[in-house]
Amino acid sequence: MPETGSVDRFRLNARPNDRKYMTTLDTADLAAPTTIEEFRERLSGISEGLPRRLRQCADHIAANIDRIAVSTVAELAAGADVPPSALMRFCQILGYSGFSEMQKLFRDAYAPGFPDYSTRLKNLKETGAGTPSALLGEFIEAGRLSLEALAKSADEAALAQAVVLLAAADTVHIIGLRRAFPVAAYLAYVFDKMSVPAMLHEGTGKLDHRHALRPGDAVLAITFAPYSDETIALAQHARDQGLPVVALTDRITSPLARAGDAILTVPEVDFGAFRSLSATLALAIALAVAVGSARG
Amino acid sequence: MPETGSVDRFRLNARPNDRKYMTTLDTADLAAPTTIEEFRERLSGISEGLPRRLRQCADHIAANIDRIAVSTVAELAAGADVPPSALMRFCQILGYSGFSEMQKLFRDAYAPGFPDYSTRLKNLKETGAGTPSALLGEFIEAGRLSLEALAKSADEAALAQAVVLLAAADTVHIIGLRRAFPVAAYLAYVFDKMSVPAMLHEGTGKLDHRHALRPGDAVLAITFAPYSDETIALAQHARDQGLPVVALTDRITSPLARAGDAILTVPEVDFGAFRSLSATLALAIALAVAVGSARG
DNA sequence: GATATTTTGGAATAATTATTCCATTTTGGA
DNA sequence: TCCAAAATGGAATAATTATTCCAAAATATC
């Protein structure tokens, strides 16, 4: 195999000494970095001894590492003040097949998504690995992820707003049915412990309870997909009467979000019909305790 | 200008009443959102009354707002389970000329300086003692610690044993009062979803329900310090009748532990007077799902 | 200063991705 | 039931973007 091009000099299989000149460092690279940490190291290790244009690439990339995921070759090249082909060469020197492969690293690393738990659990059951302990492990992990996601995404302003609304209410009406019911029940418990007048609305007997709503009260409604009509109806009813409504739900596109004056969304990992509720409860307790202490 | 296509119905200049049918909401949009905040609002405002495919787009986009910057049309469409053309239509309904224009908003705003979990947690807590955000930070951390402790301390044998006992039962009687009540309620919900005959015993009306216990049944009792006398009494009563009792409690020294055939303990971290229930619920769901699938 | 070698820039091409268009299906109302 | 309008999916096309290639320029060595 003859020496085909200059890039090879920097790469893994370059034979070091079958050439007459050696103007720059002989950085025989290993495989391409697969983590951002590795990438940074490679970058600082390589930049010395690179020819001018490639060094410009290295410098600009190093200074704009967090824009790689959302930039095009042309944009980055322009920023580095080199032609696109130079940037391509640079990516290849780093060990990637091209820019796209390098970019993928940064796009994937950013994606905060939950694993697909419903299929994961199904597999777990089907493969017979579904021992109770394995299941427990999955649910623990799901809870952990949910809590982390909540920490990252919590809307502090909405939370503060919700506290203000509920703290000012004469009575807090709590409604949450089906899988939101445990949350509602726990909120009722905490409010009770903190001497906040609260009423837990149950689903039984249909819409009887809406008469309990009185001027000066507020509603705290909780529902997740598939949304409970009764919960939404009560929230809407309250809103029609001019009462403040705090909505605790899963997405801003939830039908409950329309009826809410403060909207709290919780990123919870779902397994089909089940959700871990870890994040939901954490947010709920924080809300309740904050309301309790705001009332003195 | 003639009515050229369906998309116009949702858009700014659509003339509202020059058509015969109006099947969905007439959301005459303003200009396309230019900030992410606006985008969120638009999303929650528009989602109602959207046809099926477009609603799927709205939901998926809402749940993956932070992936827009680094995704392609095809990827997002696949995630929403719609064809790419549907997603394009959705972007246009929002007011953009197409996906690229919408994506630009997110690429410009893209700040991977998104604090990681521990940084963000610190920020939350540092907003000042007693603020809702600080409380939220504390409860998130308590939940996470609880889950980690559970992962380390879980008694696999006891869990397996509990599954066997409950899977063999005709009817599972669940009792948990006060702060254990949300857990009991959620267990009842999950059992119901999985078609496991289960009965949730409530505290009202005192001890009436013990007559519901029949040979072949089993009891799942939940209580934490300060322990509920009624819960312990029901568990003891069941045991006296020779029914198997699964105990979900906080310590091995809990009075409930004496009445249980399988004892599950959960190391829950308290913050202030309240406990997060994260670990308890994780264990509870795992138990319920395992029982559900053991029954087939 | 001559020559072998590396580096460079830009034009040509390939690949991917966004976007449009329209025939078909679905929906809602008479 | 039928009809008009809306919604849909997928194939065709347009636009963008990545990648290669190679002639020209620069550089190091002698």
mmCIF file of N, CA and C in Angstrom, chain A residues 163-247:
data_model
loop_
_atom_site.group_PDB
_atom_site.id
_atom_site.type_symbol
_atom_site.label_atom_id
_atom_site.label_comp_id
_atom_site.label_asym_id
_atom_site.label_seq_id
_atom_site.Cartn_x
_atom_site.Cartn_y
_atom_site.Cartn_z
ATOM 1 N N VAL A 163 -47.452 28.057 44.612
ATOM 2 C CA VAL A 163 -47.447 28.228 46.069
ATOM 3 C C VAL A 163 -48.252 29.463 46.460
ATOM 4 N N VAL A 164 -48.040 30.533 45.729
ATOM 5 C CA VAL A 164 -48.768 31.765 46.030
ATOM 6 C C VAL A 164 -50.280 31.540 45.918
ATOM 7 N N LEU A 165 -50.685 30.920 44.841
ATOM 8 C CA LEU A 165 -52.118 30.708 44.631
ATOM 9 C C LEU A 165 -52.730 29.854 45.736
ATOM 10 N N LEU A 166 -52.039 28.773 46.066
ATOM 11 C CA LEU A 166 -52.616 27.859 47.052
ATOM 12 C C LEU A 166 -52.548 28.427 48.464
ATOM 13 N N ALA A 167 -51.484 29.175 48.729
ATOM 14 C CA ALA A 167 -51.351 29.732 50.081
ATOM 15 C C ALA A 167 -52.437 30.765 50.350
ATOM 16 N N ALA A 168 -52.935 31.387 49.291
ATOM 17 C CA ALA A 168 -53.947 32.419 49.464
ATOM 18 C C ALA A 168 -55.364 31.852 49.530
ATOM 19 N N ALA A 169 -55.503 30.570 49.275
ATOM 20 C CA ALA A 169 -56.845 29.987 49.178
ATOM 21 C C ALA A 169 -57.445 29.727 50.560
ATOM 22 N N ASP A 170 -58.764 29.822 50.634
ATOM 23 C CA ASP A 170 -59.437 29.435 51.872
ATOM 24 C C ASP A 170 -59.313 27.925 52.047
ATOM 25 N N THR A 171 -59.790 27.203 51.054
ATOM 26 C CA THR A 171 -59.691 25.750 51.078
ATOM 27 C C THR A 171 -59.053 25.278 49.775
ATOM 28 N N VAL A 172 -58.181 24.307 49.885
ATOM 29 C CA VAL A 172 -57.573 23.738 48.684
ATOM 30 C C VAL A 172 -58.326 22.461 48.325
ATOM 31 N N HIS A 173 -58.854 22.434 47.121
ATOM 32 C CA HIS A 173 -59.549 21.236 46.646
ATOM 33 C C HIS A 173 -58.584 20.409 45.808
ATOM 34 N N ILE A 174 -58.380 19.183 46.219
ATOM 35 C CA ILE A 174 -57.418 18.331 45.525
ATOM 36 C C ILE A 174 -58.179 17.284 44.736
ATOM 37 N N ILE A 175 -57.863 17.167 43.457
ATOM 38 C CA ILE A 175 -58.472 16.076 42.712
ATOM 39 C C ILE A 175 -57.427 15.364 41.851
ATOM 40 N N GLY A 176 -57.442 14.046 41.946
ATOM 41 C CA GLY A 176 -56.553 13.210 41.147
ATOM 42 C C GLY A 176 -57.118 11.813 41.188
ATOM 43 N N LEU A 177 -57.367 11.232 40.032
ATOM 44 C CA LEU A 177 -58.020 9.930 40.017
ATOM 45 C C LEU A 177 -57.108 8.882 39.396
ATOM 46 N N ARG A 178 -57.484 7.665 39.552
ATOM 47 C CA ARG A 178 -56.708 6.544 39.015
ATOM 48 C C ARG A 178 -55.234 6.648 39.400
ATOM 49 N N ARG A 179 -54.362 6.703 38.419
ATOM 50 C CA ARG A 179 -52.973 6.629 38.868
ATOM 51 C C ARG A 179 -52.480 7.917 39.486
ATOM 52 N N ALA A 180 -53.265 8.967 39.369
ATOM 53 C CA ALA A 180 -52.889 10.194 40.050
ATOM 54 C C ALA A 180 -53.446 10.221 41.481
ATOM 55 N N PHE A 181 -54.291 9.255 41.778
ATOM 56 C CA PHE A 181 -54.941 9.282 43.098
ATOM 57 C C PHE A 181 -53.950 9.178 44.260
ATOM 58 N N PRO A 182 -52.960 8.302 44.180
ATOM 59 C CA PRO A 182 -52.006 8.248 45.290
ATOM 60 C C PRO A 182 -51.358 9.604 45.554
ATOM 61 N N VAL A 183 -51.106 10.335 44.527
ATOM 62 C CA VAL A 183 -50.498 11.650 44.702
ATOM 63 C C VAL A 183 -51.468 12.581 45.416
ATOM 64 N N ALA A 184 -52.705 12.552 44.949
ATOM 65 C CA ALA A 184 -53.727 13.387 45.572
ATOM 66 C C ALA A 184 -53.879 13.020 47.045
ATOM 67 N N ALA A 185 -53.888 11.728 47.316
ATOM 68 C CA ALA A 185 -54.067 11.279 48.695
ATOM 69 C C ALA A 185 -52.906 11.746 49.572
ATOM 70 N N TYR A 186 -51.714 11.670 49.020
ATOM 71 C CA TYR A 186 -50.573 12.085 49.827
ATOM 72 C C TYR A 186 -50.588 13.592 50.068
ATOM 73 N N LEU A 187 -50.990 14.327 49.062
ATOM 74 C CA LEU A 187 -51.106 15.768 49.237
ATOM 75 C C LEU A 187 -52.113 16.088 50.331
ATOM 76 N N ALA A 188 -53.223 15.381 50.314
ATOM 77 C CA ALA A 188 -54.243 15.624 51.336
ATOM 78 C C ALA A 188 -53.669 15.344 52.722
ATOM 79 N N TYR A 189 -52.886 14.279 52.792
ATOM 80 C CA TYR A 189 -52.279 13.933 54.077
ATOM 81 C C TYR A 189 -51.340 15.029 54.560
ATOM 82 N N VAL A 190 -50.491 15.485 53.660
ATOM 83 C CA VAL A 190 -49.509 16.498 54.052
ATOM 84 C C VAL A 190 -50.202 17.812 54.406
ATOM 85 N N PHE A 191 -51.180 18.201 53.613
ATOM 86 C CA PHE A 191 -51.913 19.422 53.943
ATOM 87 C C PHE A 191 -52.551 19.310 55.322
ATOM 88 N N ASP A 192 -53.102 18.175 55.571
ATOM 89 C CA ASP A 192 -53.743 17.965 56.868
ATOM 90 C C ASP A 192 -52.723 18.120 57.996
ATOM 91 N N LYS A 193 -51.577 17.487 57.822
ATOM 92 C CA LYS A 193 -50.535 17.574 58.846
ATOM 93 C C LYS A 193 -50.087 19.009 59.063
ATOM 94 N N MET A 194 -50.159 19.802 58.017
ATOM 95 C CA MET A 194 -49.688 21.168 58.138
ATOM 96 C C MET A 194 -50.838 22.139 58.395
ATOM 97 N N SER A 195 -51.975 21.592 58.732
ATOM 98 C CA SER A 195 -53.140 22.405 59.074
ATOM 99 C C SER A 195 -53.577 23.334 57.951
ATOM 100 N N VAL A 196 -53.407 22.876 56.733
ATOM 101 C CA VAL A 196 -53.938 23.627 55.598
ATOM 102 C C VAL A 196 -55.306 23.037 55.274
ATOM 103 N N PRO A 197 -56.354 23.860 55.280
ATOM 104 C CA PRO A 197 -57.677 23.310 54.982
ATOM 105 C C PRO A 197 -57.700 22.752 53.564
ATOM 106 N N ALA A 198 -57.945 21.488 53.459
ATOM 107 C CA ALA A 198 -57.902 20.863 52.138
ATOM 108 C C ALA A 198 -58.986 19.810 52.053
ATOM 109 N N MET A 199 -59.445 19.582 50.846
ATOM 110 C CA MET A 199 -60.497 18.601 50.648
ATOM 111 C C MET A 199 -60.095 17.701 49.487
ATOM 112 N N LEU A 200 -60.138 16.413 49.742
ATOM 113 C CA LEU A 200 -59.776 15.455 48.699
ATOM 114 C C LEU A 200 -61.033 15.009 47.969
ATOM 115 N N HIS A 201 -61.085 15.271 46.677
ATOM 116 C CA HIS A 201 -62.259 14.884 45.900
ATOM 117 C C HIS A 201 -62.051 13.484 45.338
ATOM 118 N N GLU A 202 -63.010 12.629 45.577
ATOM 119 C CA GLU A 202 -62.893 11.278 45.034
ATOM 120 C C GLU A 202 -63.786 11.166 43.816
ATOM 121 N N GLY A 203 -63.533 10.169 43.046
ATOM 122 C CA GLY A 203 -64.268 10.052 41.803
ATOM 123 C C GLY A 203 -65.682 9.538 41.972
ATOM 124 N N THR A 204 -65.959 8.921 43.101
ATOM 125 C CA THR A 204 -67.247 8.272 43.279
ATOM 126 C C THR A 204 -68.381 9.285 43.262
ATOM 127 N N GLY A 205 -69.500 8.837 42.769
ATOM 128 C CA GLY A 205 -70.677 9.687 42.796
ATOM 129 C C GLY A 205 -70.629 10.826 41.804
ATOM 130 N N LYS A 206 -69.785 10.687 40.806
ATOM 131 C CA LYS A 206 -69.714 11.675 39.727
ATOM 132 C C LYS A 206 -69.498 13.109 40.214
ATOM 133 N N LEU A 207 -70.145 14.033 39.605
ATOM 134 C CA LEU A 207 -69.736 15.428 39.744
ATOM 135 C C LEU A 207 -70.338 16.156 40.935
ATOM 136 N N ASP A 208 -70.739 15.395 41.917
ATOM 137 C CA ASP A 208 -71.401 16.012 43.070
ATOM 138 C C ASP A 208 -70.562 17.118 43.697
ATOM 139 N N HIS A 209 -69.277 16.888 43.705
ATOM 140 C CA HIS A 209 -68.434 17.698 44.573
ATOM 141 C C HIS A 209 -68.225 19.124 44.096
ATOM 142 N N ARG A 210 -68.647 19.393 42.903
ATOM 143 C CA ARG A 210 -68.312 20.730 42.432
ATOM 144 C C ARG A 210 -69.038 21.812 43.223
ATOM 145 N N HIS A 211 -70.073 21.397 43.920
ATOM 146 C CA HIS A 211 -70.758 22.403 44.740
ATOM 147 C C HIS A 211 -69.933 22.816 45.949
ATOM 148 N N ALA A 212 -68.944 22.010 46.243
ATOM 149 C CA ALA A 212 -68.108 22.352 47.390
ATOM 150 C C ALA A 212 -67.185 23.530 47.095
ATOM 151 N N LEU A 213 -67.018 23.840 45.844
ATOM 152 C CA LEU A 213 -66.135 24.957 45.485
ATOM 153 C C LEU A 213 -66.783 26.274 45.853
ATOM 154 N N ARG A 214 -66.076 27.066 46.625
ATOM 155 C CA ARG A 214 -66.627 28.333 47.055
ATOM 156 C C ARG A 214 -65.670 29.468 46.709
ATOM 157 N N PRO A 215 -66.186 30.641 46.576
ATOM 158 C CA PRO A 215 -65.297 31.773 46.268
ATOM 159 C C PRO A 215 -64.176 31.849 47.296
ATOM 160 N N GLY A 216 -62.973 32.091 46.823
ATOM 161 C CA GLY A 216 -61.837 32.134 47.733
ATOM 162 C C GLY A 216 -61.086 30.823 47.797
ATOM 163 N N ASP A 217 -61.676 29.766 47.270
ATOM 164 C CA ASP A 217 -60.988 28.477 47.267
ATOM 165 C C ASP A 217 -60.049 28.375 46.069
ATOM 166 N N ALA A 218 -59.270 27.300 46.057
ATOM 167 C CA ALA A 218 -58.414 27.029 44.896
ATOM 168 C C ALA A 218 -58.431 25.538 44.633
ATOM 169 N N VAL A 219 -58.096 25.170 43.387
ATOM 170 C CA VAL A 219 -58.115 23.755 43.009
ATOM 171 C C VAL A 219 -56.712 23.316 42.619
ATOM 172 N N LEU A 220 -56.347 22.158 43.100
ATOM 173 C CA LEU A 220 -55.084 21.529 42.710
ATOM 174 C C LEU A 220 -55.453 20.245 41.999
ATOM 175 N N ALA A 221 -55.277 20.225 40.682
ATOM 176 C CA ALA A 221 -55.739 19.095 39.880
ATOM 177 C C ALA A 221 -54.551 18.316 39.330
ATOM 178 N N ILE A 222 -54.657 17.014 39.352
ATOM 179 C CA ILE A 222 -53.556 16.149 38.939
ATOM 180 C C ILE A 222 -54.067 15.113 37.954
ATOM 181 N N THR A 223 -53.473 15.062 36.788
ATOM 182 C CA THR A 223 -53.823 13.971 35.873
ATOM 183 C C THR A 223 -52.721 13.747 34.846
ATOM 184 N N PHE A 224 -52.584 12.496 34.452
ATOM 185 C CA PHE A 224 -51.586 12.118 33.459
ATOM 186 C C PHE A 224 -52.281 11.366 32.335
ATOM 187 N N ALA A 225 -51.625 11.331 31.196
ATOM 188 C CA ALA A 225 -52.198 10.602 30.070
ATOM 189 C C ALA A 225 -52.393 9.142 30.449
ATOM 190 N N PRO A 226 -53.506 8.515 30.132
ATOM 191 C CA PRO A 226 -54.687 9.087 29.494
ATOM 192 C C PRO A 226 -55.477 9.909 30.510
ATOM 193 N N TYR A 227 -55.767 11.112 30.141
ATOM 194 C CA TYR A 227 -56.270 12.078 31.106
ATOM 195 C C TYR A 227 -57.675 11.743 31.586
ATOM 196 N N SER A 228 -57.905 12.069 32.824
ATOM 197 C CA SER A 228 -59.207 11.787 33.422
ATOM 198 C C SER A 228 -60.172 12.931 33.134
ATOM 199 N N ASP A 229 -61.274 12.601 32.510
ATOM 200 C CA ASP A 229 -62.253 13.633 32.164
ATOM 201 C C ASP A 229 -62.784 14.352 33.396
ATOM 202 N N GLU A 230 -63.010 13.580 34.435
ATOM 203 C CA GLU A 230 -63.579 14.199 35.633
ATOM 204 C C GLU A 230 -62.647 15.241 36.223
ATOM 205 N N THR A 231 -61.370 14.908 36.238
ATOM 206 C CA THR A 231 -60.397 15.847 36.781
ATOM 207 C C THR A 231 -60.391 17.131 35.961
ATOM 208 N N ILE A 232 -60.377 16.953 34.655
ATOM 209 C CA ILE A 232 -60.350 18.121 33.782
ATOM 210 C C ILE A 232 -61.632 18.936 33.925
ATOM 211 N N ALA A 233 -62.747 18.219 34.032
ATOM 212 C CA ALA A 233 -64.017 18.910 34.168
ATOM 213 C C ALA A 233 -64.044 19.752 35.444
ATOM 214 N N LEU A 234 -63.558 19.182 36.537
ATOM 215 C CA LEU A 234 -63.574 19.942 37.786
ATOM 216 C C LEU A 234 -62.668 21.173 37.678
ATOM 217 N N ALA A 235 -61.503 20.984 37.086
ATOM 218 C CA ALA A 235 -60.576 22.104 36.933
ATOM 219 C C ALA A 235 -61.212 23.196 36.073
ATOM 220 N N GLN A 236 -61.854 22.777 35.006
ATOM 221 C CA GLN A 236 -62.470 23.737 34.111
ATOM 222 C C GLN A 236 -63.606 24.474 34.815
ATOM 223 N N HIS A 237 -64.370 23.714 35.563
ATOM 224 C CA HIS A 237 -65.476 24.304 36.307
ATOM 225 C C HIS A 237 -64.959 25.377 37.267
ATOM 226 N N ALA A 238 -63.889 25.043 37.964
ATOM 227 C CA ALA A 238 -63.322 25.996 38.910
ATOM 228 C C ALA A 238 -62.866 27.256 38.182
ATOM 229 N N ARG A 239 -62.221 27.015 37.084
ATOM 230 C CA ARG A 239 -61.718 28.153 36.321
ATOM 231 C C ARG A 239 -62.865 29.039 35.840
ATOM 232 N N ASP A 240 -63.934 28.415 35.393
ATOM 233 C CA ASP A 240 -65.092 29.179 34.933
ATOM 234 C C ASP A 240 -65.647 30.064 36.043
ATOM 235 N N GLN A 241 -65.492 29.574 37.260
ATOM 236 C CA GLN A 241 -65.987 30.357 38.389
ATOM 237 C C GLN A 241 -64.971 31.386 38.868
ATOM 238 N N GLY A 242 -63.852 31.444 38.193
ATOM 239 C CA GLY A 242 -62.849 32.415 38.586
ATOM 240 C C GLY A 242 -61.929 31.961 39.698
ATOM 241 N N LEU A 243 -61.971 30.678 40.039
ATOM 242 C CA LEU A 243 -61.057 30.201 41.079
ATOM 243 C C LEU A 243 -59.710 29.841 40.468
ATOM 244 N N PRO A 244 -58.641 30.074 41.184
ATOM 245 C CA PRO A 244 -57.323 29.701 40.653
ATOM 246 C C PRO A 244 -57.153 28.181 40.618
ATOM 247 N N VAL A 245 -56.497 27.724 39.566
ATOM 248 C CA VAL A 245 -56.283 26.286 39.389
ATOM 249 C C VAL A 245 -54.800 26.014 39.208
ATOM 250 N N VAL A 246 -54.288 25.115 40.024
ATOM 251 C CA VAL A 246 -52.909 24.654 39.847
ATOM 252 C C VAL A 246 -52.972 23.281 39.202
ATOM 253 N N ALA A 247 -52.245 23.113 38.087
ATOM 254 C CA ALA A 247 -52.296 21.857 37.349
ATOM 255 C C ALA A 247 -50.990 21.104 37.504
#
